[in-house]
PDB file of C-alpha atoms in Angstrom:
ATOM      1  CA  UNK A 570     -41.832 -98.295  22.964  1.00  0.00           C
ATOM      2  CA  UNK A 571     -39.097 -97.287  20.193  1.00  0.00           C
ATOM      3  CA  UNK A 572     -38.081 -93.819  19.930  1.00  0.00           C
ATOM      4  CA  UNK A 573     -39.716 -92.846  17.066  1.00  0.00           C
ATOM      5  CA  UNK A 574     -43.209 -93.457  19.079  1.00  0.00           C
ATOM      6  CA  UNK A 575     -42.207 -91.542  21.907  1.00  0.00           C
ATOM      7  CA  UNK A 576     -41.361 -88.446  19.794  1.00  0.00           C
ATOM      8  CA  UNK A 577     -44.207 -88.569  18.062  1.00  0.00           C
ATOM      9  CA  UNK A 578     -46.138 -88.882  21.279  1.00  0.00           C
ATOM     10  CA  UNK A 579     -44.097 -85.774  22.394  1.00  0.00           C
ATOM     11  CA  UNK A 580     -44.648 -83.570  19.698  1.00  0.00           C
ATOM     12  CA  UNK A 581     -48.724 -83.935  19.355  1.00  0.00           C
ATOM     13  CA  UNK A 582     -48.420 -83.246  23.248  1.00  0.00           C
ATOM     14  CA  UNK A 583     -46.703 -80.162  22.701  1.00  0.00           C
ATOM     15  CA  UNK A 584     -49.091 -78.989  19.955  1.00  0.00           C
ATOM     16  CA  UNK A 585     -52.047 -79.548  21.328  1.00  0.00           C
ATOM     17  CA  UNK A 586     -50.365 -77.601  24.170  1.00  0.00           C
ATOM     18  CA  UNK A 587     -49.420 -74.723  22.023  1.00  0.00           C
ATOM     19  CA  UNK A 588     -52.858 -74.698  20.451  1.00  0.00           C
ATOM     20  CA  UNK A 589     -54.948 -74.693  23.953  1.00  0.00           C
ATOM     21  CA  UNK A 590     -52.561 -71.550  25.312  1.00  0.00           C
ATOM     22  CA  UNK A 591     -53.336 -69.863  21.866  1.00  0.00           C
ATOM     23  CA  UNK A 592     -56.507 -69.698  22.818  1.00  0.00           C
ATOM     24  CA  UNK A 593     -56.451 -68.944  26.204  1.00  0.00           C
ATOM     25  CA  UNK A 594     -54.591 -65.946  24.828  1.00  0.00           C
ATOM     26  CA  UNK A 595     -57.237 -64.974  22.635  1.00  0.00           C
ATOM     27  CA  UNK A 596     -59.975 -65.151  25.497  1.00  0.00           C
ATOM     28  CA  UNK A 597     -57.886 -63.141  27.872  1.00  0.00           C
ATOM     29  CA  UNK A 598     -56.686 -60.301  25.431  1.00  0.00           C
ATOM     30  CA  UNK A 599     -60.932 -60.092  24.820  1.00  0.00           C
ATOM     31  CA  UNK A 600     -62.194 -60.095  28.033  1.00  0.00           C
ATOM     32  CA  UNK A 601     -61.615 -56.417  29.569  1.00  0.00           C
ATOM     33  CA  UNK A 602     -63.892 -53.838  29.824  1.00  0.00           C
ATOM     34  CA  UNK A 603     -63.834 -51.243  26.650  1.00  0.00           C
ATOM     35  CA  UNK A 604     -65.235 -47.875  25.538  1.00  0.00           C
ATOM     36  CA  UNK A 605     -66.265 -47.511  21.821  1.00  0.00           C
ATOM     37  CA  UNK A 606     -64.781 -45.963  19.562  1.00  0.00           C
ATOM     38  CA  UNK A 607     -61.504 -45.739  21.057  1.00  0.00           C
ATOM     39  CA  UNK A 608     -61.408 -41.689  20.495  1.00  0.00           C
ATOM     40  CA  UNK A 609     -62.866 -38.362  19.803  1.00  0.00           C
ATOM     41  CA  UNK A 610     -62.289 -34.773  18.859  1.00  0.00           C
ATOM     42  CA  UNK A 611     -61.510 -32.874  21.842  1.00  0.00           C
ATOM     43  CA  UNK A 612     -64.634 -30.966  22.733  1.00  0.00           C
ATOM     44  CA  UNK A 613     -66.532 -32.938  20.282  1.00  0.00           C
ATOM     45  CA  UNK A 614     -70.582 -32.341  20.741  1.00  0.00           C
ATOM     46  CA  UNK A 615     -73.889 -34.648  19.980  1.00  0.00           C
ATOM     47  CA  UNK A 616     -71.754 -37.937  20.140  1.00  0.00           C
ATOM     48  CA  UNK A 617     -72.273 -41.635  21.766  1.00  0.00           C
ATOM     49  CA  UNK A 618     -70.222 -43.863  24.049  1.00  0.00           C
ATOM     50  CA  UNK A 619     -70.830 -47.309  24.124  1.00  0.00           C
ATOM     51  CA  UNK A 620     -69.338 -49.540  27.049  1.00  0.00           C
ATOM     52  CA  UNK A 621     -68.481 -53.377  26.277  1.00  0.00           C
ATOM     53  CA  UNK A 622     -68.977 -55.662  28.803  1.00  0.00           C
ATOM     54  CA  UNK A 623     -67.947 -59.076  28.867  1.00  0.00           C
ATOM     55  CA  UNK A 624     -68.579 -62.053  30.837  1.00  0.00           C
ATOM     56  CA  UNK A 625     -65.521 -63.712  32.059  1.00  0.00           C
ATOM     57  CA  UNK A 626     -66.959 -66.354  34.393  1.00  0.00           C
ATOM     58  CA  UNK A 627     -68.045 -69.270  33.521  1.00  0.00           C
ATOM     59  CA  UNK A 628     -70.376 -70.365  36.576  1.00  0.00           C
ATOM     60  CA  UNK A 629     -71.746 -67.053  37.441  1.00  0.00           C
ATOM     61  CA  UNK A 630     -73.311 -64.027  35.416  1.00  0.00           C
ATOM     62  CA  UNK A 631     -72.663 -60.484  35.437  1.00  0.00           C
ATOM     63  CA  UNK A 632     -75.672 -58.644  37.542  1.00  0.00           C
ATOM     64  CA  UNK A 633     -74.384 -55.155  37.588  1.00  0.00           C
ATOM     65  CA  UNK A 634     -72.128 -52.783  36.221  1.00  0.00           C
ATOM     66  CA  UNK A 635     -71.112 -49.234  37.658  1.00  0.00           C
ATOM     67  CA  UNK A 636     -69.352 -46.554  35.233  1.00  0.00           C
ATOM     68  CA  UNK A 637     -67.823 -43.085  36.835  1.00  0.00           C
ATOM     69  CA  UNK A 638     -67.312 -40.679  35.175  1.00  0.00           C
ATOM     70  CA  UNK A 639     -64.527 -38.243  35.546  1.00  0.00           C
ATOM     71  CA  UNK A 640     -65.920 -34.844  37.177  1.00  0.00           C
ATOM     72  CA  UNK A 641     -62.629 -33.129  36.689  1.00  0.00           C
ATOM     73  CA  UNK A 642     -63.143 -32.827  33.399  1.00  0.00           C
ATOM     74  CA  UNK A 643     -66.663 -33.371  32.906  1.00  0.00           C
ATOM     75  CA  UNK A 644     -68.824 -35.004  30.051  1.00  0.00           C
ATOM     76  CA  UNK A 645     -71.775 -32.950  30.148  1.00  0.00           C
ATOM     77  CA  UNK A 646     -75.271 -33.511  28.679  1.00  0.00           C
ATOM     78  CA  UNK A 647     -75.213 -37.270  29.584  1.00  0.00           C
ATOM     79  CA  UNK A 648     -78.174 -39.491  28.419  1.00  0.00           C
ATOM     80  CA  UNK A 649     -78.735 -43.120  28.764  1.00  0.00           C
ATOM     81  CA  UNK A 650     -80.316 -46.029  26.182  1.00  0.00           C
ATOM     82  CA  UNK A 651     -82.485 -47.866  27.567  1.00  0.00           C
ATOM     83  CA  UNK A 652     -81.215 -51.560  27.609  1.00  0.00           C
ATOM     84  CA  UNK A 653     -83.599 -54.490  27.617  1.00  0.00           C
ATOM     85  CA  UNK A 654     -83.705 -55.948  31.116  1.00  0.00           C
ATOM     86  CA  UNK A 655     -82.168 -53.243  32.438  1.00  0.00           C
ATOM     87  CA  UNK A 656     -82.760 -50.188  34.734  1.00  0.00           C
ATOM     88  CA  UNK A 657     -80.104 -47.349  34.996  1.00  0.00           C
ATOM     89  CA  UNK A 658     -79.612 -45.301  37.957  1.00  0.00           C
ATOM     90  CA  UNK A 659     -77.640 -41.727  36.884  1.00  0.00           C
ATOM     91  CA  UNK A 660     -75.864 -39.876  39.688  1.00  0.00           C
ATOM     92  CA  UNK A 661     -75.297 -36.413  39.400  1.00  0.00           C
ATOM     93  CA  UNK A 662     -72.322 -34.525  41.182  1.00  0.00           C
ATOM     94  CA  UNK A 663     -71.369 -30.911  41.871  1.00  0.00           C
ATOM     95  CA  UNK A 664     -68.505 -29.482  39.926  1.00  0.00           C
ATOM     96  CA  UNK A 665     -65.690 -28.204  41.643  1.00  0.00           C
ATOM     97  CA  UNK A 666     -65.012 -26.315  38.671  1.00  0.00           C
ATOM     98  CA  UNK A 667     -68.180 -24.964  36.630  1.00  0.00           C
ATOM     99  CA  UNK A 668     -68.073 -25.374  32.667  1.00  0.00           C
ATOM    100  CA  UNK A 669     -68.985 -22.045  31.310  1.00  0.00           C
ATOM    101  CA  UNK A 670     -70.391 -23.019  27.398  1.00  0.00           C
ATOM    102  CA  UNK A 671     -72.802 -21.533  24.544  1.00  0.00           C
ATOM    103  CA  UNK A 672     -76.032 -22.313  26.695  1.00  0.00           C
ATOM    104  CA  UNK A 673     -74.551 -21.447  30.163  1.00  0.00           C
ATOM    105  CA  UNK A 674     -72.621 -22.298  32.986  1.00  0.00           C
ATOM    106  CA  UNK A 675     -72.937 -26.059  34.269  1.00  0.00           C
ATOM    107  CA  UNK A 676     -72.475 -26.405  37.874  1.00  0.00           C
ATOM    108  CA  UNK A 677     -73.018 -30.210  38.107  1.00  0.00           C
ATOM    109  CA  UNK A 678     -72.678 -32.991  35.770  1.00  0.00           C
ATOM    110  CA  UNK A 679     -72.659 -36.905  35.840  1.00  0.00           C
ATOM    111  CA  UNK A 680     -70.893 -39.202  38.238  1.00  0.00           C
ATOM    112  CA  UNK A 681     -71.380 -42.487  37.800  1.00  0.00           C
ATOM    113  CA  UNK A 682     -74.002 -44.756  36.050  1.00  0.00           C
ATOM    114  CA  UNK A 683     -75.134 -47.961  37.363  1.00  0.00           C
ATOM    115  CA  UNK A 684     -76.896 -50.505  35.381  1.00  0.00           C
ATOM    116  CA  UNK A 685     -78.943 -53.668  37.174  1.00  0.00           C
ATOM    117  CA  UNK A 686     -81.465 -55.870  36.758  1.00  0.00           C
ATOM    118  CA  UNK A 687     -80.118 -57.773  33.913  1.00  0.00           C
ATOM    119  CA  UNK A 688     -77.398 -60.356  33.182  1.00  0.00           C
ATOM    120  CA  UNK A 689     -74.696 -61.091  30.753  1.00  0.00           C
ATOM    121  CA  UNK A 690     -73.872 -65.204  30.785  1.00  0.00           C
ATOM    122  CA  UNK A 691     -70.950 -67.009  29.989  1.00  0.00           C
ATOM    123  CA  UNK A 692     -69.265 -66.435  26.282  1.00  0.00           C
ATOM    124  CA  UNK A 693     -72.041 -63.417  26.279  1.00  0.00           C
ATOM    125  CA  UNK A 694     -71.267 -59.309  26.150  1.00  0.00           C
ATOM    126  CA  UNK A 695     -73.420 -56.558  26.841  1.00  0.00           C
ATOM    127  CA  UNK A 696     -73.311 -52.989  24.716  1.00  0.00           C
ATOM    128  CA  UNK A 697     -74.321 -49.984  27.264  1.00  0.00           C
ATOM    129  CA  UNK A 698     -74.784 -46.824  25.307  1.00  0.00           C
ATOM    130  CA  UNK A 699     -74.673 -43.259  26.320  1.00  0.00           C
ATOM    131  CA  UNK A 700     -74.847 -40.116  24.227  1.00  0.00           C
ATOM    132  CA  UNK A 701     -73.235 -37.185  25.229  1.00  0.00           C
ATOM    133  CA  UNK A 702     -73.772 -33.409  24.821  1.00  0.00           C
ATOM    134  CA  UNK A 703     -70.162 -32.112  24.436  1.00  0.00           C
ATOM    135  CA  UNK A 704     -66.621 -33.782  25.983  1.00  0.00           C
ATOM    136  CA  UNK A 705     -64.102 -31.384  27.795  1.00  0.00           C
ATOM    137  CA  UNK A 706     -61.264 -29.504  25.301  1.00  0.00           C
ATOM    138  CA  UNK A 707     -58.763 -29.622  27.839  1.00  0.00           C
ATOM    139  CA  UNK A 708     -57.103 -32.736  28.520  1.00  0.00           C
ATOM    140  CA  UNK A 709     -55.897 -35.900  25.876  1.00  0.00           C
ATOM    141  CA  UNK A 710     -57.697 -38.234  27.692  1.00  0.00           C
ATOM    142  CA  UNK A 711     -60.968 -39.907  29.945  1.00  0.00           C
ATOM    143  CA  UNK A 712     -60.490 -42.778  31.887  1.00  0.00           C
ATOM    144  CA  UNK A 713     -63.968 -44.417  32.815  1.00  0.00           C
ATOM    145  CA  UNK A 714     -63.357 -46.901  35.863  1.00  0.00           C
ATOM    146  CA  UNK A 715     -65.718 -49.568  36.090  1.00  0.00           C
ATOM    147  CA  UNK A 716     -66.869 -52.130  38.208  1.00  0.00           C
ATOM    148  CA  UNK A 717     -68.321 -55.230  37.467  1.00  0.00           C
ATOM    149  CA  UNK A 718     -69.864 -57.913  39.692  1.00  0.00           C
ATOM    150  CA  UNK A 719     -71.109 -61.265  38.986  1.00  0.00           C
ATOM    151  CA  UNK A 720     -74.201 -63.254  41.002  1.00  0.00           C
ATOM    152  CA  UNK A 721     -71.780 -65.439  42.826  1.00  0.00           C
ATOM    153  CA  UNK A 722     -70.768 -61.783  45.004  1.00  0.00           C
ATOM    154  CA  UNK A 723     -67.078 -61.235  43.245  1.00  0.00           C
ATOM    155  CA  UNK A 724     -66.882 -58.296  42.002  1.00  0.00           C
ATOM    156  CA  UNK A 725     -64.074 -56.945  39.441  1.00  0.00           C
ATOM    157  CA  UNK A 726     -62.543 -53.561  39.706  1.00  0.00           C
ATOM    158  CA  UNK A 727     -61.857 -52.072  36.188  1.00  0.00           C
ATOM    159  CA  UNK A 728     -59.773 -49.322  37.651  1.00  0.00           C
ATOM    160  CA  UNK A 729     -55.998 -49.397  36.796  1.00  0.00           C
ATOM    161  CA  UNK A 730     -53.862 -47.083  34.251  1.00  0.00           C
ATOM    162  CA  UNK A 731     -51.071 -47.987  32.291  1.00  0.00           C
ATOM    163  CA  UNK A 732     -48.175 -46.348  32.898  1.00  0.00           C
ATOM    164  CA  UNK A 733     -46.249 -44.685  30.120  1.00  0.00           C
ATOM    165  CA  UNK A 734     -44.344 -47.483  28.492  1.00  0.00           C
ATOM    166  CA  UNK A 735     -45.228 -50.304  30.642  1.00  0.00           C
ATOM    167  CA  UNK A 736     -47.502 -53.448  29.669  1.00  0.00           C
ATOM    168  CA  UNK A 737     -51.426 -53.370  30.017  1.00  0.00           C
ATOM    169  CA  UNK A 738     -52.395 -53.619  33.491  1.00  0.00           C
ATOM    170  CA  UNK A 739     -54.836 -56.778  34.317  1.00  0.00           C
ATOM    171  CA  UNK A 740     -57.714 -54.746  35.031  1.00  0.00           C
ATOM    172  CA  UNK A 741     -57.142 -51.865  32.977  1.00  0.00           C
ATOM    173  CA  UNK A 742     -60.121 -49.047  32.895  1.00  0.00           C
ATOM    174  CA  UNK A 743     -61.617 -48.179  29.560  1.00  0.00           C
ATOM    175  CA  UNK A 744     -60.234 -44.934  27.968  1.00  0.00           C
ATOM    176  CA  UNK A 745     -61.242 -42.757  25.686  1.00  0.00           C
ATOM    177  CA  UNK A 746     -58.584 -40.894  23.486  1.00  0.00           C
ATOM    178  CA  UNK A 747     -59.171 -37.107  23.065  1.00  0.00           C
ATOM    179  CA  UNK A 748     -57.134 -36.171  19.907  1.00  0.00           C
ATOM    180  CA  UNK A 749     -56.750 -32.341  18.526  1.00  0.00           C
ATOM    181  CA  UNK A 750     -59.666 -30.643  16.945  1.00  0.00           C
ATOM    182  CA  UNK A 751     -60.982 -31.597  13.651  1.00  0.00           C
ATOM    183  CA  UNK A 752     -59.147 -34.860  13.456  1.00  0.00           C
ATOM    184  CA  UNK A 753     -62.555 -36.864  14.209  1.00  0.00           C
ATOM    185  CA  UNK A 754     -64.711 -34.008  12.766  1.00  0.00           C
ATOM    186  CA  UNK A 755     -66.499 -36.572  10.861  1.00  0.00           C
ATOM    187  CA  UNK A 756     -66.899 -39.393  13.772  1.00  0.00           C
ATOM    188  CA  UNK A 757     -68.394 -36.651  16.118  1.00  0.00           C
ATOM    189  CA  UNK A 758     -70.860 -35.064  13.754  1.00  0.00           C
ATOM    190  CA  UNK A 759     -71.825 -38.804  12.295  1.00  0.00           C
ATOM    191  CA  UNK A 760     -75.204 -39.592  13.995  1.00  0.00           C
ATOM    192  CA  UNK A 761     -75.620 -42.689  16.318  1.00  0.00           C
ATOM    193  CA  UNK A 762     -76.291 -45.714  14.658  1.00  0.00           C
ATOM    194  CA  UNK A 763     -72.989 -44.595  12.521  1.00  0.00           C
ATOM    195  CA  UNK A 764     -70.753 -44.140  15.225  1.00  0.00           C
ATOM    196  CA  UNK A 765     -72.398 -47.499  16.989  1.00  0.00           C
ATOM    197  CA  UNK A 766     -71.588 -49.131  13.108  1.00  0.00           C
ATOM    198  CA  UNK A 767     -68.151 -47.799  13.075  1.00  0.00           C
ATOM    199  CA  UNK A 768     -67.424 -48.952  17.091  1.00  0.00           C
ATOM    200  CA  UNK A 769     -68.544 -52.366  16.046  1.00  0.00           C
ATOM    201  CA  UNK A 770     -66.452 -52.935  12.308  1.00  0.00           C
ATOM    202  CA  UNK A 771     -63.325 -51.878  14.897  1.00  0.00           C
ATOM    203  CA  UNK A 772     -64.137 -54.058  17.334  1.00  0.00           C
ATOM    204  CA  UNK A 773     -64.574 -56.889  14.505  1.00  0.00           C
ATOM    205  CA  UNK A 774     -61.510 -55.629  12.444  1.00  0.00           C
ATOM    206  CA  UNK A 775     -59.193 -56.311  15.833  1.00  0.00           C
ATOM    207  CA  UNK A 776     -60.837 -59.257  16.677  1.00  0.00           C
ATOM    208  CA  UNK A 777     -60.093 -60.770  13.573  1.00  0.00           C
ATOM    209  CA  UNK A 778     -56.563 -59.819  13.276  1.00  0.00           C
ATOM    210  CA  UNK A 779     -55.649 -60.662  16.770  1.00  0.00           C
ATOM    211  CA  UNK A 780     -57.565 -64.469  15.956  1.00  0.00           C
ATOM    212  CA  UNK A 781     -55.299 -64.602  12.279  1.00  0.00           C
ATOM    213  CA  UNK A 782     -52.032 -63.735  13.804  1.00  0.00           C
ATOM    214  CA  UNK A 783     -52.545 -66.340  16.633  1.00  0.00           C
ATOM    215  CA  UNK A 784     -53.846 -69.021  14.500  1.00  0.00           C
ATOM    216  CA  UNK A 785     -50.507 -68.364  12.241  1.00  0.00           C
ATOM    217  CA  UNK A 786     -48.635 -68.593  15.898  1.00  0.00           C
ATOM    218  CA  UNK A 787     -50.022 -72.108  15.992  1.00  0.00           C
ATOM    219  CA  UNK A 788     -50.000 -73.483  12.881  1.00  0.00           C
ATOM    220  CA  UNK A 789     -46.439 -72.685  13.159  1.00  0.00           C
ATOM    221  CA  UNK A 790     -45.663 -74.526  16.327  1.00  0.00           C
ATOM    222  CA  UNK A 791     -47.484 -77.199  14.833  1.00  0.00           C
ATOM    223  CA  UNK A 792     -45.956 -77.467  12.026  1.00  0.00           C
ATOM    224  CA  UNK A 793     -42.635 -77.483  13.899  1.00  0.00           C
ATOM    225  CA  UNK A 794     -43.351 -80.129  16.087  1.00  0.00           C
ATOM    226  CA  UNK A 795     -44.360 -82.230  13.479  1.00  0.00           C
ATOM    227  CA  UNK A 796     -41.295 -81.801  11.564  1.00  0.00           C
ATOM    228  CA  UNK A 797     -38.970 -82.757  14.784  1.00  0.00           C
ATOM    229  CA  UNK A 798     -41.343 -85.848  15.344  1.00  0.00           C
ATOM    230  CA  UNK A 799     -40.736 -86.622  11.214  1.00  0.00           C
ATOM    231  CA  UNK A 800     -36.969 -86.210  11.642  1.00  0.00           C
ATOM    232  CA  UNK A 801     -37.069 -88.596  14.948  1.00  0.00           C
ATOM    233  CA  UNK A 802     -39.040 -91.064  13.239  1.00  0.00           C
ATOM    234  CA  UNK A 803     -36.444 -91.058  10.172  1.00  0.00           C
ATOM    235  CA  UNK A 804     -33.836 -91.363  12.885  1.00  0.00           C
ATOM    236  CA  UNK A 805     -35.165 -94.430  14.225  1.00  0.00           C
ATOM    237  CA  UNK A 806     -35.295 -96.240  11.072  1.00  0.00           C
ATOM    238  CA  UNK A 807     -31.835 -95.335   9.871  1.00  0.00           C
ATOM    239  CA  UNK A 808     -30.739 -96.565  13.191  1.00  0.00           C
ATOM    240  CA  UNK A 809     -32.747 -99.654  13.072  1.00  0.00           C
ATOM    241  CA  UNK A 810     -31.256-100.863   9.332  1.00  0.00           C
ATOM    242  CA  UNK A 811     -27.575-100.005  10.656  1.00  0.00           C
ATOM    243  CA  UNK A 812     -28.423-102.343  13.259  1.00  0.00           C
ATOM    244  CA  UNK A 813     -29.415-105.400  10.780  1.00  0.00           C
TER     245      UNK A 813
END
């Protein structure tokens, strides 16, 4: 086989490579669990949270999902939406530290919310929803650990922070921002189906960028390898008239 072949051999190998770990990129940097939208106003009132849950496996289906809520600073007022297929079991937990507010003091609030019955296939998601009364003022941040198990028995364990400055944890928990008062005025006082609209054009709008910017990632490495297989290929016939 002449050389020109076998680098032209070599460099569709290495783009079809390139293109298969493109996306297997984009199906990893999809797959965790998320809370939508990504923040609110500190001590924002009347609002909804909406939990993403994707399916990861590709031989089993996801059969339950727990969310807990943090109790030490509490999201108070919690309601569920009722999810086709689905039952939801609310647990409710004593405060260590009652929340005095406008209505009175709250002594216990909601722990954890566990959702079974249904199931989310493979290349499927599942939206769970919950509206909230009013979200603590005094701390930047909620982290909602999650666990997720599939039919097969495995179950993953949505649980780990990020460190300050280090990369994304595999199984990072979802986390809601809690930014300074009256910078999401309007996202907390918008009513559900517009904060459920704006969660999903974000989700879309990221999607889409992160699926450009890796198809222009392969393109390029394409385009590369073709150009070294072109260049090999001239090669060989230069070398091939000096020789006659």
């Amino acid at each position: 086989m002449s050389s020109a072949r076998i680098a032209l051999r070599r460099a569709g190998t290495v783009s079809a490579l390139a293109a298969a770990g493109v996306l297997a990129a984009a199906g990893i940097a999809s797959a965790h669990v998320t809370v939508h939208p990504e923040s609110y106003a500190k001590g924002a009132t009347d609002g909804v949270l909406t939990f993403r849950v994707p399916n990861e496996e590709d031989t089993a289906s996801t059969t339950k999902v727990q969310v807990f809520l943090p109790t030490d600073h509490p999201v108070l007022g919690v309601l569920v939406t009722p999810q086709d297929g689905w039952t939801a079991k609310v647990t409710n937990t004593k405060l260590k530290t009652p929340v005095k507010t406008d209505d009175g003091t709250i002594t216990d609030a909601v722990s954890e919310i566990t959702w079974t019955g249904g199931k989310i296939g493979a290349g499927q998601y599942q939206d769970f929803d919950v509206a909230f009364g009013q979200l603590p003022d005094d701390t930047d941040q909620l982290t909602f650990k999650t666990l997720q198990t599939y039919s097969d028995g495995k179950t993953v364990r949505w649980i780990e922070a990020a460190a300050s400055g280090d990369e994304e944890p595999e199984n990072p928990a979802p986390v809601l921002k809690l930014t300074a008062k009256g910078a999401d005025e309007d996202a907390a006082a918008a009513p559900t189906a517009s904060a459920k609209t704006t969660a999903a054009a974000s989700a879309s709008d990221s999607s889409d960028s992160t699926a450009r910017a890796l198809g222009i990632a392969g393109l390029v490495v394409g385009v590369l390898g073709l150009g070294a297989a072109g260049f090999a290929l001239a090669r060989g016939r230069n070398s091939g008239t000096r020789s006659e």
